[in-house]
Amino acid sequence: MADLLKDSYNRVIRDLRVSLTDRCNFRCFYCLPHGEPPIAPKEQMLSYEEIEYVSEIFVSLGIEKIRLTGGEPMMRRDIETIIKKLAALKPRLHDLALTTNGYFLPDRAEGLKDAGLDRVTISLDSLKRDVFKRMTGVDVLDRVMEGIEAAKRAHLTPIKVNAVIVRGHNEEEVADFASFAREHGVWMRFIEFMPLDSGHDWSRDMVVSGREIFNRINARFPLVPLELTRGSETSMRYRFADNAPGEIGIIAPVTEPFCGACSRIRLTADGQIRTCLFSTVEHSLRDVIRSSATRQETIEYIQSVVMKKEPRHYINDPKFMQPARTMSFIGG
Ligand code: SAM
């Protein structure tokens, strides 16, 4: 496999997150509590043909995984078409995944699979109706649960379930989530709350550390680290000591940064490359492909942007500045 995307710290880039839209039908307080600012005009968004064009280039440069995200990517009407086009990049593309809030899955999981999607990650921040509603702004826990079932039936597996753990909201549910993973055979991913919320309410005392999450689970269901070299994995992964189904992953970017092993870059819905979640600058791939740039010039542009990838994030530095765009615009 080509190693044609390398940054100045010798990290090879293999993982591309593509945001399909800035729009979202949820109002998670840690992400987009007050909704989107006026949505950019449609012509600023990448069309599916443009997404297909640049994705093929990325794959030719060694990208092996593409994750479609947003906003809520399923709010984009042409998502099945986009998946079909990207699925045609296999087997050079090894993994085509989607991160979703699950709301649209009950009716559409099968169609996504037929289009060529490999798997889904579904966000689920609480197993309790009132907490779910308080955290996401919408009263649709049952529907998301149906979405998880629909994804299972459609074999969009392994199904990962993301929960952002925030002090005072859902930290008491951590072990219940582990129980959910065991019962449903899903891979739970616990994520530390990061300063990427549009409401700017993040504070350090709201962060529940990966260590605390581990301890809460391990006390009820002993865990065994998975025998993997961590590589560019964002999560520390564990299985249950009693060999129950399901898996646990803990993603701790705040308390245990993993920047040295980062293999990711992001493409926003309006065609900007972001080399880090916390980048304060963006690089307009859209302008390049809409100019008269040749394929080779586009490749050179992407390579030059990757060379500028930040060594690490600065969340823990006193001078840390939250990026202007929040998770829903960056594509989490
Ligand atoms: N709408 C889709 C969803 O709900 O999964 C995809 C986009 S969402 C921005 C992707 C992931 O980012 C979700 O799992 C969400 O919980 C996570 N996320 C959003 N804001 C976050 C924050 N401030 N800290 C940690 N994770 C966050």
Short mmCIF file of C-alpha atoms and ligand atoms in Angstrom, two decimals:
data_model
loop_
_atom_site.label_atom_id
_atom_site.label_comp_id
_atom_site.label_asym_id
_atom_site.label_seq_id
_atom_site.Cartn_x
_atom_site.Cartn_y
_atom_site.Cartn_z
CA MET A 1 0.00 0.00 0.00
CA ALA A 2 1.23 3.44 -0.93
CA ASP A 3 2.61 5.60 1.90
CA LEU A 4 2.16 8.78 -0.02
CA LEU A 5 0.59 10.84 2.74
CA LYS A 6 3.14 11.44 5.44
CA ASP A 7 3.40 14.46 7.70
CA SER A 8 6.52 16.23 8.87
CA TYR A 9 6.63 14.02 12.00
CA ASN A 10 6.64 10.87 9.88
CA ARG A 11 3.07 9.94 10.73
CA VAL A 12 1.39 8.11 7.86
CA ILE A 13 -2.18 9.26 7.17
CA ARG A 14 -4.54 6.36 6.55
CA ASP A 15 -7.84 7.57 7.92
CA LEU A 16 -10.09 10.22 6.38
CA ARG A 17 -13.24 11.57 8.03
CA VAL A 18 -15.60 13.16 5.56
CA SER A 19 -18.33 15.43 6.84
CA LEU A 20 -21.38 15.32 4.57
CA THR A 21 -23.33 18.18 6.11
CA ASP A 22 -23.23 20.73 8.92
CA ARG A 23 -26.91 20.19 9.65
CA CYS A 24 -28.14 18.08 12.54
CA ASN A 25 -31.56 17.12 13.89
CA PHE A 26 -30.22 16.75 17.48
CA ARG A 27 -29.16 19.50 19.85
CA CYS A 28 -26.57 17.75 22.03
CA PHE A 29 -25.50 20.23 24.68
CA TYR A 30 -21.84 19.26 24.31
CA CYS A 31 -21.84 19.84 20.56
CA LEU A 32 -24.53 22.04 18.99
CA PRO A 33 -26.88 23.16 21.75
CA HIS A 34 -28.37 26.17 19.99
CA GLY A 35 -28.51 24.78 16.47
CA GLU A 36 -26.53 25.77 13.44
CA PRO A 37 -25.77 29.35 12.51
CA PRO A 38 -27.24 30.14 9.07
CA ILE A 39 -26.27 27.26 6.85
CA ALA A 40 -23.72 28.05 4.15
CA PRO A 41 -25.15 28.22 0.61
CA LYS A 42 -25.42 24.85 -1.09
CA GLU A 43 -22.88 25.78 -3.76
CA GLN A 44 -20.20 25.99 -1.08
CA MET A 45 -20.80 22.36 -0.12
CA LEU A 46 -19.00 19.61 -1.95
CA SER A 47 -21.26 17.76 -4.38
CA TYR A 48 -21.27 13.98 -4.36
CA GLU A 49 -19.22 14.03 -7.57
CA GLU A 50 -16.59 16.17 -5.85
CA ILE A 51 -16.56 13.91 -2.79
CA GLU A 52 -16.10 10.93 -5.08
CA TYR A 53 -13.31 12.68 -7.01
CA VAL A 54 -11.27 13.68 -3.98
CA SER A 55 -11.89 10.41 -2.14
CA GLU A 56 -10.46 8.47 -5.06
CA ILE A 57 -7.37 10.68 -4.90
CA PHE A 58 -7.07 10.18 -1.13
CA VAL A 59 -7.33 6.41 -1.55
CA SER A 60 -4.68 6.47 -4.28
CA LEU A 61 -2.45 8.21 -1.69
CA GLY A 62 -2.90 5.46 0.89
CA ILE A 63 -6.12 6.28 2.74
CA GLU A 64 -7.56 2.94 3.87
CA LYS A 65 -10.49 4.03 6.01
CA ILE A 66 -13.19 6.56 5.24
CA ARG A 67 -15.70 7.52 7.89
CA LEU A 68 -18.71 9.58 6.86
CA THR A 69 -19.85 11.99 9.53
CA GLY A 70 -21.33 15.44 10.11
CA GLY A 71 -23.56 17.17 11.45
CA GLU A 72 -25.92 14.28 10.94
CA PRO A 73 -24.71 12.63 7.74
CA MET A 74 -28.04 10.90 7.16
CA MET A 75 -29.67 14.30 6.68
CA ARG A 76 -27.89 14.44 3.37
CA ARG A 77 -30.34 13.12 0.78
CA ASP A 78 -27.73 11.68 -1.55
CA ILE A 79 -25.94 9.67 1.15
CA GLU A 80 -26.74 6.32 -0.47
CA THR A 81 -25.28 7.57 -3.77
CA ILE A 82 -22.14 8.79 -1.99
CA ILE A 83 -21.75 5.40 -0.30
CA LYS A 84 -22.17 3.59 -3.62
CA LYS A 85 -19.50 5.72 -5.24
CA LEU A 86 -17.06 5.28 -2.33
CA ALA A 87 -17.74 1.54 -2.05
CA ALA A 88 -16.43 1.27 -5.61
CA LEU A 89 -13.00 2.23 -4.21
CA LYS A 90 -12.75 -1.12 -2.40
CA PRO A 91 -10.62 -3.18 -2.02
CA ARG A 92 -8.02 -0.38 -1.98
CA LEU A 93 -10.35 1.24 0.55
CA HIS A 94 -10.52 -1.29 3.41
CA ASP A 95 -13.20 0.22 5.59
CA LEU A 96 -16.19 2.43 4.83
CA ALA A 97 -18.04 3.50 7.97
CA LEU A 98 -20.67 6.00 9.06
CA THR A 99 -21.12 7.85 12.35
CA THR A 100 -24.75 8.72 13.00
CA ASN A 101 -27.14 9.60 15.78
CA GLY A 102 -29.19 6.60 14.67
CA TYR A 103 -32.44 8.46 14.17
CA PHE A 104 -32.87 7.50 10.52
CA LEU A 105 -31.56 3.95 10.81
CA PRO A 106 -34.82 2.12 11.56
CA ASP A 107 -36.00 2.69 7.97
CA ARG A 108 -32.71 3.02 6.16
CA ALA A 109 -30.09 0.67 7.62
CA GLU A 110 -30.76 -1.99 4.98
CA GLY A 111 -30.39 0.54 2.15
CA LEU A 112 -27.04 1.71 3.51
CA LYS A 113 -25.76 -1.87 3.60
CA ASP A 114 -27.00 -2.48 0.05
CA ALA A 115 -25.21 0.67 -1.08
CA GLY A 116 -21.93 -0.78 0.23
CA LEU A 117 -21.50 0.61 3.74
CA ASP A 118 -19.44 -1.70 5.99
CA ARG A 119 -20.45 -0.57 9.45
CA VAL A 120 -21.93 2.14 11.64
CA THR A 121 -21.04 3.94 14.84
CA ILE A 122 -24.14 5.15 16.66
CA SER A 123 -24.12 7.87 19.31
CA LEU A 124 -26.03 7.04 22.48
CA ASP A 125 -25.38 9.16 25.56
CA SER A 126 -27.85 7.65 27.99
CA LEU A 127 -29.99 4.59 28.49
CA LYS A 128 -32.49 6.67 30.46
CA ARG A 129 -35.14 8.60 28.62
CA ASP A 130 -34.93 11.80 30.68
CA VAL A 131 -31.12 11.96 30.63
CA PHE A 132 -31.05 11.19 26.91
CA LYS A 133 -33.46 14.04 26.30
CA ARG A 134 -31.51 16.44 28.48
CA MET A 135 -28.22 15.61 26.76
CA THR A 136 -29.40 15.50 23.14
CA GLY A 137 -32.29 17.97 23.20
CA VAL A 138 -34.64 15.40 21.64
CA ASP A 139 -36.93 12.80 23.16
CA VAL A 140 -36.12 9.90 20.86
CA LEU A 141 -34.28 7.27 22.90
CA ASP A 142 -36.61 4.48 21.72
CA ARG A 143 -36.06 5.34 18.11
CA VAL A 144 -32.27 5.28 18.48
CA MET A 145 -32.57 1.88 20.17
CA GLU A 146 -34.60 0.70 17.17
CA GLY A 147 -31.85 2.11 14.98
CA ILE A 148 -29.26 -0.02 16.75
CA GLU A 149 -31.43 -3.11 16.21
CA ALA A 150 -31.95 -2.21 12.55
CA ALA A 151 -28.18 -1.81 12.07
CA LYS A 152 -27.67 -5.25 13.59
CA ARG A 153 -30.26 -6.83 11.31
CA ALA A 154 -28.58 -5.18 8.32
CA HIS A 155 -25.18 -6.58 9.44
CA LEU A 156 -23.59 -3.14 9.64
CA THR A 157 -21.19 -4.72 12.10
CA PRO A 158 -19.24 -4.48 14.30
CA ILE A 159 -21.60 -1.86 15.66
CA LYS A 160 -19.87 0.75 17.76
CA VAL A 161 -21.85 2.85 20.20
CA ASN A 162 -20.35 6.22 21.20
CA ALA A 163 -21.15 7.83 24.54
CA VAL A 164 -19.66 11.17 25.55
CA ILE A 165 -19.35 11.00 29.33
CA VAL A 166 -19.96 14.32 31.08
CA ARG A 167 -19.78 14.90 34.82
CA GLY A 168 -23.17 15.52 36.36
CA HIS A 169 -25.00 13.95 33.43
CA ASN A 170 -24.19 10.33 32.68
CA GLU A 171 -21.09 9.23 34.59
CA GLU A 172 -23.24 7.03 36.84
CA GLU A 173 -24.31 5.06 33.74
CA VAL A 174 -20.87 3.97 32.62
CA ALA A 175 -21.14 0.43 34.00
CA ASP A 176 -24.74 0.16 32.70
CA PHE A 177 -23.41 0.92 29.23
CA ALA A 178 -20.91 -1.90 29.67
CA SER A 179 -23.81 -4.16 30.58
CA PHE A 180 -25.58 -2.94 27.41
CA ALA A 181 -22.49 -3.86 25.35
CA ARG A 182 -22.52 -7.38 26.80
CA GLU A 183 -26.22 -7.87 26.21
CA HIS A 184 -26.26 -6.52 22.66
CA GLY A 185 -22.81 -7.61 21.52
CA VAL A 186 -21.82 -4.07 20.56
CA TRP A 187 -18.53 -2.22 21.00
CA MET A 188 -19.03 0.62 23.48
CA ARG A 189 -16.80 3.63 22.99
CA PHE A 190 -16.59 6.06 25.89
CA ILE A 191 -15.36 9.51 24.90
CA GLU A 192 -14.03 12.25 27.14
CA PHE A 193 -15.82 15.57 26.75
CA MET A 194 -13.65 17.80 24.55
CA PRO A 195 -13.73 21.60 24.25
CA LEU A 196 -15.51 21.57 20.90
CA ASP A 197 -19.01 22.63 21.91
CA SER A 198 -20.62 25.58 20.16
CA GLY A 199 -22.10 26.73 23.49
CA HIS A 200 -18.57 27.15 24.96
CA ASP A 201 -19.71 25.55 28.21
CA TRP A 202 -16.84 23.06 28.42
CA SER A 203 -14.90 23.12 31.63
CA ARG A 204 -12.29 20.76 32.93
CA ASP A 205 -14.39 19.68 35.88
CA MET A 206 -17.01 18.32 33.45
CA VAL A 207 -14.46 15.90 31.99
CA VAL A 208 -14.75 12.35 33.32
CA SER A 209 -11.30 10.88 32.78
CA GLY A 210 -10.65 7.70 30.85
CA ARG A 211 -9.11 6.31 34.05
CA GLU A 212 -12.31 6.90 36.00
CA ILE A 213 -14.39 5.36 33.20
CA PHE A 214 -12.12 2.29 33.25
CA ASN A 215 -12.40 1.96 37.04
CA ARG A 216 -16.17 2.26 37.00
CA ILE A 217 -16.48 -0.55 34.46
CA ASN A 218 -13.73 -2.75 35.82
CA ALA A 219 -15.29 -2.72 39.30
CA ARG A 220 -18.44 -4.38 37.93
CA PHE A 221 -17.15 -6.24 34.86
CA PRO A 222 -13.41 -6.96 35.02
CA LEU A 223 -11.67 -5.97 31.81
CA VAL A 224 -8.67 -7.35 29.96
CA PRO A 225 -6.70 -5.14 27.55
CA LEU A 226 -6.89 -6.40 23.99
CA GLU A 227 -3.58 -7.72 22.78
CA LEU A 228 -3.09 -5.22 20.01
CA THR A 229 -0.37 -2.80 19.34
CA ARG A 230 -2.32 0.37 19.75
CA GLY A 231 -1.03 1.74 16.42
CA SER A 232 -3.17 4.64 15.35
CA GLU A 233 -6.23 3.50 17.31
CA THR A 234 -7.89 6.36 19.10
CA SER A 235 -9.23 4.09 21.81
CA MET A 236 -7.75 1.85 24.42
CA ARG A 237 -9.61 -1.40 23.84
CA TYR A 238 -10.67 -4.09 26.30
CA ARG A 239 -12.62 -7.32 26.33
CA PHE A 240 -14.58 -8.67 29.24
CA ALA A 241 -12.57 -11.04 31.44
CA ASP A 242 -15.46 -13.52 31.47
CA ASN A 243 -15.49 -13.56 27.65
CA ALA A 244 -18.94 -12.04 27.42
CA PRO A 245 -19.77 -10.57 24.01
CA GLY A 246 -19.09 -6.92 23.30
CA GLU A 247 -16.02 -4.77 23.70
CA ILE A 248 -15.06 -1.60 25.54
CA GLY A 249 -13.06 1.28 24.10
CA ILE A 250 -12.00 4.36 26.00
CA ILE A 251 -11.10 7.49 24.08
CA ALA A 252 -9.27 9.92 26.33
CA PRO A 253 -7.95 12.81 24.20
CA VAL A 254 -8.03 15.24 27.13
CA THR A 255 -6.30 13.25 29.88
CA GLU A 256 -4.23 10.82 27.76
CA PRO A 257 -3.57 12.43 24.37
CA PHE A 258 -2.66 10.05 21.55
CA CYS A 259 -1.51 12.62 19.00
CA GLY A 260 1.83 10.90 18.38
CA ALA A 261 0.01 8.01 16.75
CA CYS A 262 -2.59 10.07 14.88
CA SER A 263 -3.28 8.89 11.34
CA ARG A 264 -6.31 11.09 10.65
CA ILE A 265 -7.27 14.07 8.62
CA ARG A 266 -10.71 15.55 8.05
CA LEU A 267 -12.61 17.04 5.18
CA THR A 268 -15.45 19.39 6.09
CA ALA A 269 -18.74 19.49 4.20
CA ASP A 270 -17.60 22.68 2.48
CA GLY A 271 -14.39 21.09 1.30
CA GLN A 272 -11.82 22.31 3.86
CA ILE A 273 -9.07 19.96 4.97
CA ARG A 274 -8.46 19.98 8.73
CA THR A 275 -5.32 18.26 9.87
CA CYS A 276 -6.41 18.09 13.53
CA LEU A 277 -9.74 18.32 15.37
CA PHE A 278 -8.25 21.33 17.12
CA SER A 279 -6.73 23.03 14.07
CA THR A 280 -7.16 26.76 13.98
CA VAL A 281 -6.50 26.88 10.23
CA GLU A 282 -8.20 25.09 7.35
CA HIS A 283 -7.08 24.42 3.79
CA SER A 284 -9.55 24.79 0.95
CA LEU A 285 -9.40 21.69 -1.18
CA ARG A 286 -12.68 22.88 -2.67
CA ASP A 287 -11.04 25.98 -4.14
CA VAL A 288 -8.24 23.85 -5.56
CA ILE A 289 -10.50 21.35 -7.31
CA ARG A 290 -12.80 24.11 -8.55
CA SER A 291 -9.85 25.96 -10.06
CA SER A 292 -8.21 24.50 -13.09
CA ALA A 293 -5.92 22.29 -10.94
CA THR A 294 -4.89 19.03 -12.55
CA ARG A 295 -5.08 15.75 -10.64
CA GLN A 296 -1.32 15.95 -10.04
CA GLU A 297 -1.58 19.50 -8.73
CA THR A 298 -4.41 18.41 -6.43
CA ILE A 299 -2.26 15.57 -5.11
CA GLU A 300 0.62 17.95 -4.45
CA TYR A 301 -1.71 20.33 -2.64
CA ILE A 302 -3.02 17.56 -0.38
CA GLN A 303 0.52 16.38 0.34
CA SER A 304 1.63 19.90 1.21
CA VAL A 305 -1.33 20.34 3.58
CA VAL A 306 -0.59 17.05 5.32
CA MET A 307 2.99 18.22 5.91
CA LYS A 308 1.50 21.00 8.03
CA LYS A 309 -0.27 18.61 10.40
CA GLU A 310 0.11 19.83 13.97
CA PRO A 311 2.40 17.80 16.26
CA ARG A 312 -0.33 17.60 18.91
CA HIS A 313 -3.36 19.34 20.31
CA TYR A 314 -3.01 21.99 23.00
CA ILE A 315 -6.10 21.36 25.15
CA ASN A 316 -3.95 21.13 28.26
CA ASP A 317 -1.88 24.25 27.63
CA PRO A 318 -2.85 27.44 29.46
CA LYS A 319 -3.11 29.34 26.17
CA PHE A 320 -5.42 26.79 24.51
CA MET A 321 -7.91 28.37 22.13
CA GLN A 322 -11.06 26.52 21.15
CA PRO A 323 -11.26 26.26 17.34
CA ALA A 324 -13.79 28.56 15.69
CA ARG A 325 -15.68 25.63 14.19
CA THR A 326 -17.23 23.10 16.50
CA MET A 327 -17.56 19.34 16.29
CA SER A 328 -20.71 19.43 14.15
CA PHE A 329 -18.89 21.48 11.49
CA ILE A 330 -15.57 19.71 11.71
CA GLY A 331 -17.10 16.26 11.46
CA GLY A 332 -16.56 14.33 14.67
N1 SAM B 1 -24.43 13.20 14.13
C1 SAM B 1 -23.55 12.08 14.18
C2 SAM B 1 -23.54 11.47 15.56
O1 SAM B 1 -24.35 11.89 16.40
O2 SAM B 1 -22.76 10.56 15.78
C3 SAM B 1 -22.14 12.35 13.69
C4 SAM B 1 -21.48 13.63 14.10
S1 SAM B 1 -21.11 13.79 15.82
C5 SAM B 1 -20.33 15.40 15.83
C6 SAM B 1 -19.77 12.62 16.01
C7 SAM B 1 -19.38 12.28 17.40
O3 SAM B 1 -18.79 13.40 18.01
C8 SAM B 1 -20.53 11.85 18.28
O4 SAM B 1 -20.28 10.59 18.83
C9 SAM B 1 -20.54 12.92 19.34
O5 SAM B 1 -20.99 12.40 20.56
C10 SAM B 1 -19.10 13.38 19.38
N2 SAM B 1 -18.93 14.71 19.95
C11 SAM B 1 -19.54 15.86 19.61
N3 SAM B 1 -19.13 16.89 20.38
C12 SAM B 1 -18.23 16.38 21.24
C13 SAM B 1 -17.45 16.94 22.32
N4 SAM B 1 -17.53 18.22 22.62
N5 SAM B 1 -16.63 16.10 22.99
C14 SAM B 1 -16.55 14.78 22.68
N6 SAM B 1 -17.26 14.21 21.69
C15 SAM B 1 -18.10 14.98 20.99
#
